[in-house]
PDB file of C-alpha atoms in Angstrom:
ATOM      1  CA  MET F 430     -39.221  29.974 -17.443  1.00 48.00           C
ATOM      2  CA  ILE F 431     -37.704  32.475 -15.074  1.00 54.00           C
ATOM      3  CA  ILE F 432     -35.417  35.134 -16.465  1.00 57.00           C
ATOM      4  CA  SER F 433     -33.546  37.780 -14.551  1.00 57.00           C
ATOM      5  CA  ASN F 434     -33.110  41.140 -16.243  1.00 57.00           C
ATOM      6  CA  ASP F 435     -30.759  44.059 -15.732  1.00 59.00           C
ATOM      7  CA  ILE F 436     -27.910  42.184 -14.073  1.00 59.00           C
ATOM      8  CA  ASP F 437     -24.716  44.001 -13.272  1.00 57.00           C
ATOM      9  CA  PRO F 438     -22.102  41.284 -13.910  1.00 56.00           C
ATOM     10  CA  ARG F 439     -19.608  42.736 -11.439  1.00 58.00           C
ATOM     11  CA  THR F 440     -21.936  42.742  -8.438  1.00 55.00           C
ATOM     12  CA  ALA F 441     -24.465  40.120  -9.612  1.00 54.00           C
ATOM     13  CA  GLN F 442     -27.114  42.649  -8.691  1.00 56.00           C
ATOM     14  CA  ALA F 443     -30.404  41.815 -10.336  1.00 54.00           C
ATOM     15  CA  LYS F 444     -32.908  44.629 -10.413  1.00 57.00           C
ATOM     16  CA  ARG F 445     -35.823  42.347 -11.202  1.00 60.00           C
ATOM     17  CA  LEU F 446     -36.688  38.717 -11.754  1.00 60.00           C
ATOM     18  CA  TYR F 447     -39.375  38.029 -14.315  1.00 61.00           C
ATOM     19  CA  ASP F 448     -41.490  34.907 -14.675  1.00 61.00           C
ATOM     20  CA  HIS F 449     -42.385  34.646 -18.349  1.00 63.00           C
ATOM     21  CA  LYS F 450     -44.730  31.729 -17.804  1.00 67.00           C
ATOM     22  CA  ARG F 451     -46.989  33.675 -15.462  1.00 65.00           C
ATOM     23  CA  LYS F 452     -46.082  37.037 -17.047  1.00 65.00           C
ATOM     24  CA  ARG F 453     -45.285  38.762 -13.790  1.00 66.00           C
ATOM     25  CA  LEU F 454     -42.484  40.199 -11.737  1.00 62.00           C
ATOM     26  CA  ILE F 455     -41.266  37.890  -9.006  1.00 61.00           C
ATOM     27  CA  ALA F 456     -38.695  39.682  -6.927  1.00 62.00           C
ATOM     28  CA  CYS F 457     -35.989  42.317  -6.746  1.00 62.00           C
ATOM     29  CA  GLY F 458     -32.642  41.903  -5.082  1.00 63.00           C
ATOM     30  CA  GLN F 459     -29.282  40.267  -5.419  1.00 65.00           C
ATOM     31  CA  ILE F 460     -28.683  36.917  -7.095  1.00 65.00           C
ATOM     32  CA  LYS F 461     -25.763  34.536  -7.167  1.00 70.00           C
ATOM     33  CA  LYS F 462     -25.071  31.937  -9.833  1.00 73.00           C
ATOM     34  CA  THR F 463     -24.084  28.458  -8.696  1.00 73.00           C
ATOM     35  CA  ARG F 464     -21.687  26.208 -10.569  1.00 78.00           C
ATOM     36  CA  THR F 465     -24.564  24.340 -12.186  1.00 79.00           C
ATOM     37  CA  GLY F 466     -25.931  27.615 -13.541  1.00 74.00           C
ATOM     38  CA  LYS F 467     -28.826  27.987 -11.126  1.00 75.00           C
ATOM     39  CA  GLU F 468     -29.579  31.413  -9.727  1.00 71.00           C
ATOM     40  CA  ILE F 469     -30.056  31.629  -5.973  1.00 70.00           C
ATOM     41  CA  TRP F 470     -31.144  34.665  -3.992  1.00 66.00           C
ATOM     42  CA  ILE F 471     -28.883  36.171  -1.374  1.00 65.00           C
ATOM     43  CA  ARG F 472     -30.918  39.181  -0.306  1.00 64.00           C
ATOM     44  CA  GLY F 473     -33.810  41.206  -1.562  1.00 62.00           C
ATOM     45  CA  SER F 474     -37.559  41.084  -1.765  1.00 59.00           C
ATOM     46  CA  ARG F 475     -39.370  37.817  -2.265  1.00 54.00           C
ATOM     47  CA  PRO F 476     -43.076  37.374  -2.899  1.00 49.00           C
TER      48      PRO F 476
END
């Protein structure tokens, strides 16, 4: 399960993305929610 924390709802800026299954931090950057509810990355750091 992947959960994004510290999201500013106005800018959709996610400070960090946390993978609870592997218990580690995945990435930092900006996310965007699609209509289906998926979160896709626009810009930021990826592993």
